Amino acid sequence: MKTFNNLFFVVTMFFVTSVAFSQGTITGTVVDADSGPLPGASVVVKGTTNGTSTDFNGKFSLNVNSASGKLEISYVGYDTKTVSFQVNGTKDLGTITLTSNNSLDEVVIVGSGIIDLAEDRKTPIAATTIKKREIQERAVGNVELPEIIKFTPSVFVSRQTGFGDGRLLVRGFDDTNTAVLLNGQPINAQEDGRVFWSNWAGMADIANAVQVQRGLGASKLAISSVGGTVNIVMKAAEKKKGGSIRFLTGNDSYFKGTAEYNTGVNEKGWAFSVLIDHWQAHRKWARGTFGQGQNYFFAAGYKPNDRHSFNFLITGAPQYHGNKWSQNVQTTLDDPKFNQHWGFTEGLSGGQYRNNIDSERRNFYHKPVMNINWDWTISEKSELSTVLYASWGRGGGTGPRGSRIRTDDGQLDYFAIEQSNAAIGNGGFDNATSGYIRRASMNNHAWYGIVSNFNHEVNENFSFNVGTDLRYYVGDHFRQVANLYGLTAWQEDGQSYTTEYNPDPWAALFNFADEGDRLDYDYSETITYQGLFAQGEYATDKFSAFFQGAISNQSYQREGRFAGDLGKSDKLSKVGYNLKAGLGYEFAKDHKIYFNTGYYSRQPYLDNVFTNIRRSNEFVQPEVDNEEITGFEAGYQFEVDGVFRAVFNFYHTDWDNRVLLSGGTLISGGVETNINIFDRGVRQVHRGVELELDARPTDWLDLRGFVSAGSWEFKGTSNRQIYNDDTNVLISSIEGVNRDGVKITTAPQFTAGLTAKARIIKGLSIDANAKHYGNHYTNDRDFDGTPQTRNFPTLDSFELVDFGLTYNFTIGDNKLTFRGNVFNVFDKRGIQDTDVFGSFPITGRTFNTSLRYNF
C-alpha cells in the first residue's frame, strides 16, 4: 500500500508539473503587410521573461507554461502588438501583422545629435513623420518630395506644372519662412530663404524619413523657422548588405531607372553605399514642361570602435526642365495646359519647325552636396555630434531678350525667329526692338558650414546640449547669352556678345561666361553666419519642460562688377536671437497636454538690405531692422495602445516688422518704368486650430483624418518705398498704409483630409488619400505701386483624390515590388494658386507605375 501511495504521488506530481510548466507550444509568423516576413522580431509572454525571436522567414515557436495569456510582439520601427492565446497542446496563431510606427530611431544611422527630431524631446510639438517606405511609394518619379507631406494639417503643396517647381507652405508661410534641413544642414537659399525643389530632385530616392514640424518645432538652431521646420533625414552607408533595381514609367513618356547597392559593414567596420539613376520626360503635364536629369549618391561609413562613428557622403541631382510662368487667370481657365514659353526647334514641315521642343524658360542646375558626420560617444552620459558640409551650385534659368515671334496658336516660332535674326546679321541694336536671343540668369555659389552639438545627461530627469552653427556663403549672379538663334552677335550697352553658353547642368559646372562676357548685371554676395545654441530639458514620467536659446551674428557684403564697377560695399552685420520654452503634462494615462512659446528676432534677408540687389551697393535707408516673431501653441494628445490617436493643436503666430519685396511696372504719362517696391513694417497674424485622428480598427486597415482651420491676415499699417529699377532713384514713399484685416493670400486657410490604407491579402495593399482646400484668397497683381489694402475674392474650393496600389511577391529569397499611383483621380481642373508669376492650374490626372527588385 505504501509503495502504491508513493507511486501515485510521483505520477501526480509529474502530471501537475507537466501542466504547470509545459501547457503547450505556440507558433506563428510575424510579417509587415507590405515588405513580408520580419526576421528577428521579439515574441514574449507578457509579464514574464519567457520569449523567443522569429527566424529568417518570420516564423517562431514558443513553449508556454499556462493555458492562456498574452504575447507581446515587437520589432524596431513597429508598434508593439499584444495577442491573446489559449492553448492545450500546439496552437498556431497564423500570420501576425505589425504596423510601422513613426519612430526614427532605426533610420538615423549617424548625425543623430545634429538632426533635431520630435522624438528627441519629451515635450510634445505638432509634427508628422513620413518614413522611407511611404516616400518610395508616393514621392517617386514625376512627383516631388514635398508631395508626400501634403496630407498633413495646415500644409499646402502647390503642384506647379514644371518638374521641381512646386511650393511648400506651412500654416500659411511659404518656404522662405519654413526652415528646410538636410541631415541638420540648412538648405534654404542664403539670399532670400527660397527652396528650389528641382535642385533636390534626387532626395526621394535617398531619404530615410521626412518630418514636418509645424510651428515652433524642435530645432535648436537660430534658423528662419516661422511656419515650421522640415527635416529630411538622408540615408548613410547602410548596415545591411544588399541592393535594388527599379524601373518607373508615367504619363507623357516619363521614364526613370534607378540602381543602388550597399556592401554592408565588413569586419573592419567599413560600409559603402552607392545609388545612380536617370529620368526623362517630354512633359510633366502642361505643354512645354519637358525635363531630364540624373541622381548620384555615394556614402562611406566607418566605425572603428563603439565610441566613434564616421560617415562621408556626396550627392547631386543635375537636371533641366521647361517652366510654365506668367499665364493670366482667363488663359488658365480656358486651357490649363497652355504654356506661352515653348516651341518646336527643328524638323522643317510646311515652312515651320515640327520636331523637338525647347523653352525660353528653362531651369538648369547642378548642386553637388558633400558632408562628413562624426558621432563621438564620450561617456555613457555625454556625446558629441558634428557635421562638416559643403555645396557648390552651378546653373540658373533662361529667359527672353528681344522681340518674340509666335505662331497662330501662341507658341514661339523658332523658325521665324531664326529667319528674322539671319536677316539682321550682326545685331546692332540696344533697345531690343528687333531680333531675339535667349539669355541665362546664372546663380553660381559656394556654401561651407559646420554644425556641432554636445549633449549631456546630468541625471535620469535632466539633460542639456550646447552647440555651434557656422556658415560661409559666396554667390555670383550674372547673365550670359544662351542662344543667338542665327545672329552673329548680340549688341547691348555698347558691347558685342558672340559666345553662346549651353544651358545644361553638366556644362554649367565649368563652362560659364567670364566677367568680360556678362550682360545686364554682374555681382557677388558674401554672407557669413556665426550662431550658438543651447537647450535644457527636465522630464519625469508625467511632466516635462524645456528651454532653448540661440544667438547669431550675420553679415552681408555686395560686390558690383557691371554698372560702373561699383566695387565692394560696406559690410553690414546684424545680431539675431531666439528664445523658446515649453511644458508637457500627462494628467491621466494616455492623456497629455502641452504649451510652447517662443520669440525670434530674425535678421532680414540680404535681398531686403540693398535698394537694388542687382545694380546698387546702397543700403535701404533707414536701415532695415530685424523681423520680430512671437508664437505660442497649445495642444492635447490622446492615444489608446496604438489603436486610436487624437491630437488637437492651437497656434498663434504674430510676425511684425517684416519687409515685403516685390517689383513691377509703373505707368505714368504713357511711360513705363520698371520699379522695386519695399513694403516695410508689415505685420501679419496667423492663428488657427488643427485636429488629427488616427485609427487602426483592424489589423488590415489604417485610417487617418484631419481638419485645419486658419485665420491669417494683416494687422495695422505699414510704409512703402518705390525705387526706379534702372536708376535706383526713390520715386515715392507712402506712409501709414492701412492693411488691417486684409487676408493673407499664400495658401488655403481651411483644409480637411482623409487617408486610408487597406491590406487586402498577403503582399497586396491599396491606399487612397482625399483632401479638401477652401478659403484661398487671390493675390494682388496690379503692380502699379498701390498697396494691397482690401480683401480679394477667394479662389473656388476644390478636392483632390490620389490612389495607390502595392503588391509584394518573392522570388527565392528576394523581393519584387509593384507600385502604381494615380494622382488627381477625378481629373479636377481649375486654379489652385496665384502668385507673382501668374496663375497656376490644378495639375490634371497623372500617374506612374514602378517595379522594384530587392536583392
CSV table of N, CA and C in Angstrom, one decimal, residues 735-802:
chain,number,residue,atom,x,y,z
A,735,GLU,N,3.4,106.5,-46.5
A,735,GLU,CA,3.4,106.1,-45.1
A,735,GLU,C,2.0,105.9,-44.6
A,736,GLY,N,1.9,105.0,-43.6
A,736,GLY,CA,0.6,104.8,-43.0
A,736,GLY,C,-0.4,104.0,-43.8
A,737,VAL,N,0.1,103.1,-44.6
A,737,VAL,CA,-0.8,102.3,-45.5
A,737,VAL,C,-1.6,101.4,-44.6
A,738,ASN,N,-2.9,101.4,-44.7
A,738,ASN,CA,-3.7,100.7,-43.8
A,738,ASN,C,-4.0,99.3,-44.4
A,739,ARG,N,-3.5,98.2,-43.8
A,739,ARG,CA,-3.7,96.9,-44.3
A,739,ARG,C,-4.6,96.1,-43.3
A,740,ASP,N,-5.0,96.7,-42.3
A,740,ASP,CA,-5.7,96.0,-41.2
A,740,ASP,C,-6.8,95.1,-41.7
A,741,GLY,N,-6.8,93.8,-41.4
A,741,GLY,CA,-7.9,92.9,-41.7
A,741,GLY,C,-7.8,92.3,-43.1
A,742,VAL,N,-6.8,92.7,-43.9
A,742,VAL,CA,-6.7,92.2,-45.2
A,742,VAL,C,-6.1,90.7,-45.1
A,743,LYS,N,-6.8,89.8,-45.8
A,743,LYS,CA,-6.4,88.4,-45.7
A,743,LYS,C,-5.1,88.1,-46.4
A,744,ILE,N,-4.4,87.1,-45.8
A,744,ILE,CA,-3.2,86.6,-46.4
A,744,ILE,C,-3.5,85.7,-47.6
A,745,THR,N,-2.8,85.8,-48.7
A,745,THR,CA,-3.2,85.1,-49.9
A,745,THR,C,-2.3,83.9,-50.3
A,746,THR,N,-1.5,83.5,-49.4
A,746,THR,CA,-0.5,82.5,-49.8
A,746,THR,C,-1.0,81.1,-50.0
A,747,ALA,N,-2.0,80.7,-49.2
A,747,ALA,CA,-2.4,79.3,-49.2
A,747,ALA,C,-3.9,79.2,-48.7
A,748,PRO,N,-4.6,78.0,-49.0
A,748,PRO,CA,-5.9,77.8,-48.5
A,748,PRO,C,-5.9,77.9,-46.9
A,749,GLN,N,-6.9,78.6,-46.4
A,749,GLN,CA,-6.9,78.7,-44.9
A,749,GLN,C,-7.8,77.7,-44.2
A,750,PHE,N,-8.4,76.8,-45.0
A,750,PHE,CA,-9.2,75.7,-44.5
A,750,PHE,C,-8.8,74.5,-45.3
A,751,THR,N,-8.4,73.4,-44.6
A,751,THR,CA,-8.2,72.1,-45.3
A,751,THR,C,-8.8,71.0,-44.5
A,752,ALA,N,-9.1,69.9,-45.1
A,752,ALA,CA,-9.6,68.7,-44.4
A,752,ALA,C,-9.2,67.5,-45.3
A,753,GLY,N,-8.9,66.4,-44.6
A,753,GLY,CA,-8.4,65.3,-45.4
A,753,GLY,C,-8.7,64.0,-44.7
A,754,LEU,N,-8.7,62.9,-45.6
A,754,LEU,CA,-8.9,61.6,-45.1
A,754,LEU,C,-8.0,60.6,-45.9
A,755,THR,N,-7.3,59.8,-45.2
A,755,THR,CA,-6.4,58.8,-45.9
A,755,THR,C,-6.7,57.4,-45.3
A,756,ALA,N,-6.6,56.4,-46.2
A,756,ALA,CA,-6.9,55.1,-45.8
A,756,ALA,C,-6.0,54.1,-46.5
A,757,LYS,N,-5.5,53.1,-45.7
A,757,LYS,CA,-4.7,52.1,-46.3
A,757,LYS,C,-5.2,50.7,-45.8
A,758,ALA,N,-5.5,49.8,-46.8
A,758,ALA,CA,-6.1,48.5,-46.5
A,758,ALA,C,-5.2,47.4,-47.1
A,759,ARG,N,-4.9,46.4,-46.2
A,759,ARG,CA,-4.1,45.3,-46.7
A,759,ARG,C,-5.1,44.2,-47.1
A,760,ILE,N,-5.2,43.9,-48.4
A,760,ILE,CA,-6.2,43.1,-48.9
A,760,ILE,C,-5.9,41.6,-48.7
A,761,ILE,N,-4.8,41.2,-49.2
A,761,ILE,CA,-4.3,39.8,-49.0
A,761,ILE,C,-2.8,39.9,-48.7
A,762,LYS,N,-2.2,38.8,-48.5
A,762,LYS,CA,-0.7,38.9,-48.2
A,762,LYS,C,0.0,39.5,-49.4
A,763,GLY,N,0.7,40.6,-49.1
A,763,GLY,CA,1.5,41.3,-50.1
A,763,GLY,C,0.8,42.3,-50.9
A,764,LEU,N,-0.5,42.4,-50.8
A,764,LEU,CA,-1.3,43.3,-51.6
A,764,LEU,C,-1.9,44.4,-50.7
A,765,SER,N,-1.7,45.6,-50.9
A,765,SER,CA,-2.4,46.7,-50.2
A,765,SER,C,-2.8,47.8,-51.1
A,766,ILE,N,-3.8,48.6,-50.8
A,766,ILE,CA,-4.3,49.7,-51.5
A,766,ILE,C,-4.4,50.9,-50.6
A,767,ASP,N,-4.2,52.1,-51.1
A,767,ASP,CA,-4.4,53.3,-50.3
A,767,ASP,C,-5.0,54.4,-51.1
A,768,ALA,N,-5.7,55.2,-50.4
A,768,ALA,CA,-6.4,56.4,-51.0
A,768,ALA,C,-6.3,57.6,-50.1
A,769,ASN,N,-6.1,58.7,-50.7
A,769,ASN,CA,-6.0,60.0,-50.0
A,769,ASN,C,-6.9,61.1,-50.6
A,770,ALA,N,-7.6,61.7,-49.8
A,770,ALA,CA,-8.5,62.8,-50.3
A,770,ALA,C,-8.3,64.0,-49.4
A,771,LYS,N,-8.3,65.2,-50.1
A,771,LYS,CA,-8.1,66.5,-49.3
A,771,LYS,C,-9.0,67.6,-49.9
A,772,HIS,N,-9.6,68.3,-49.1
A,772,HIS,CA,-10.4,69.5,-49.5
A,772,HIS,C,-9.6,70.8,-49.2
A,773,TYR,N,-9.7,71.7,-50.1
A,773,TYR,CA,-9.0,73.0,-50.0
A,773,TYR,C,-10.0,74.1,-50.1
A,774,GLY,N,-10.0,75.1,-49.1
A,774,GLY,CA,-11.0,76.1,-49.2
A,774,GLY,C,-10.4,77.4,-48.6
A,775,ASN,N,-11.2,78.5,-48.7
A,775,ASN,CA,-10.8,79.8,-48.2
A,775,ASN,C,-9.4,80.3,-48.6
A,776,HIS,N,-9.2,80.2,-50.0
A,776,HIS,CA,-7.9,80.6,-50.6
A,776,HIS,C,-8.1,81.9,-51.3
A,777,TYR,N,-7.5,83.0,-50.8
A,777,TYR,CA,-7.7,84.3,-51.3
A,777,TYR,C,-6.7,84.5,-52.5
A,778,THR,N,-7.1,85.3,-53.5
A,778,THR,CA,-6.2,85.6,-54.6
A,778,THR,C,-5.2,86.6,-54.3
A,779,ASN,N,-4.2,86.8,-55.1
A,779,ASN,CA,-3.1,87.7,-54.9
A,779,ASN,C,-3.3,89.0,-55.6
A,780,ASP,N,-2.6,90.0,-55.0
A,780,ASP,CA,-2.6,91.4,-55.6
A,780,ASP,C,-1.6,91.4,-56.7
A,781,ARG,N,-2.0,91.6,-58.0
A,781,ARG,CA,-1.1,91.5,-59.1
A,781,ARG,C,-1.2,92.8,-59.9
A,782,ASP,N,-1.6,93.9,-59.3
A,782,ASP,CA,-1.8,95.2,-60.1
A,782,ASP,C,-0.4,95.7,-60.5
A,783,PHE,N,0.6,95.7,-59.5
A,783,PHE,CA,1.9,96.2,-59.8
A,783,PHE,C,2.0,97.6,-60.2
A,784,ASP,N,1.1,98.4,-59.7
A,784,ASP,CA,1.1,99.8,-60.1
A,784,ASP,C,1.6,100.7,-58.9
A,785,GLY,N,2.1,100.1,-57.9
A,785,GLY,CA,2.6,100.9,-56.8
A,785,GLY,C,1.5,101.1,-55.7
A,786,THR,N,0.3,100.6,-55.9
A,786,THR,CA,-0.7,100.8,-55.0
A,786,THR,C,-0.7,99.6,-54.0
A,787,PRO,N,-0.6,99.9,-52.7
A,787,PRO,CA,-0.5,98.8,-51.7
A,787,PRO,C,-1.8,98.0,-51.7
A,788,GLN,N,-1.7,96.7,-51.2
A,788,GLN,CA,-2.9,95.9,-51.1
A,788,GLN,C,-3.6,96.3,-49.8
A,789,THR,N,-4.8,97.0,-49.9
A,789,THR,CA,-5.5,97.5,-48.7
A,789,THR,C,-6.9,97.0,-48.7
A,790,ARG,N,-7.2,96.0,-49.5
A,790,ARG,CA,-8.6,95.5,-49.5
A,790,ARG,C,-8.5,94.0,-49.6
A,791,ASN,N,-9.6,93.3,-49.3
A,791,ASN,CA,-9.7,91.9,-49.4
A,791,ASN,C,-10.0,91.5,-50.9
A,792,PHE,N,-9.4,90.5,-51.4
A,792,PHE,CA,-9.6,90.0,-52.7
A,792,PHE,C,-10.5,88.8,-52.7
A,793,PRO,N,-11.2,88.4,-53.8
A,793,PRO,CA,-12.0,87.2,-53.8
A,793,PRO,C,-11.3,86.0,-53.5
A,794,THR,N,-12.0,85.0,-53.1
A,794,THR,CA,-11.4,83.7,-52.9
A,794,THR,C,-11.4,82.8,-54.1
A,795,LEU,N,-10.4,82.0,-54.3
A,795,LEU,CA,-10.5,81.0,-55.4
A,795,LEU,C,-11.5,80.0,-55.1
A,796,ASP,N,-12.0,79.3,-56.1
A,796,ASP,CA,-13.0,78.2,-55.9
A,796,ASP,C,-12.4,77.1,-55.1
A,797,SER,N,-13.1,76.6,-54.1
A,797,SER,CA,-12.6,75.5,-53.3
A,797,SER,C,-12.6,74.2,-54.2
A,798,PHE,N,-11.8,73.3,-53.9
A,798,PHE,CA,-11.6,72.1,-54.7
A,798,PHE,C,-11.2,70.9,-53.8
A,799,GLU,N,-11.3,69.7,-54.4
A,799,GLU,CA,-10.9,68.5,-53.7
A,799,GLU,C,-10.0,67.7,-54.6
A,800,LEU,N,-9.0,67.1,-54.1
A,800,LEU,CA,-8.1,66.2,-54.8
A,800,LEU,C,-8.1,64.8,-54.2
A,801,VAL,N,-8.1,63.8,-55.0
A,801,VAL,CA,-8.0,62.4,-54.5
A,801,VAL,C,-6.9,61.7,-55.3
A,802,ASP,N,-6.1,61.0,-54.5
A,802,ASP,CA,-5.0,60.2,-55.0
A,802,ASP,C,-5.3,58.7,-54.6
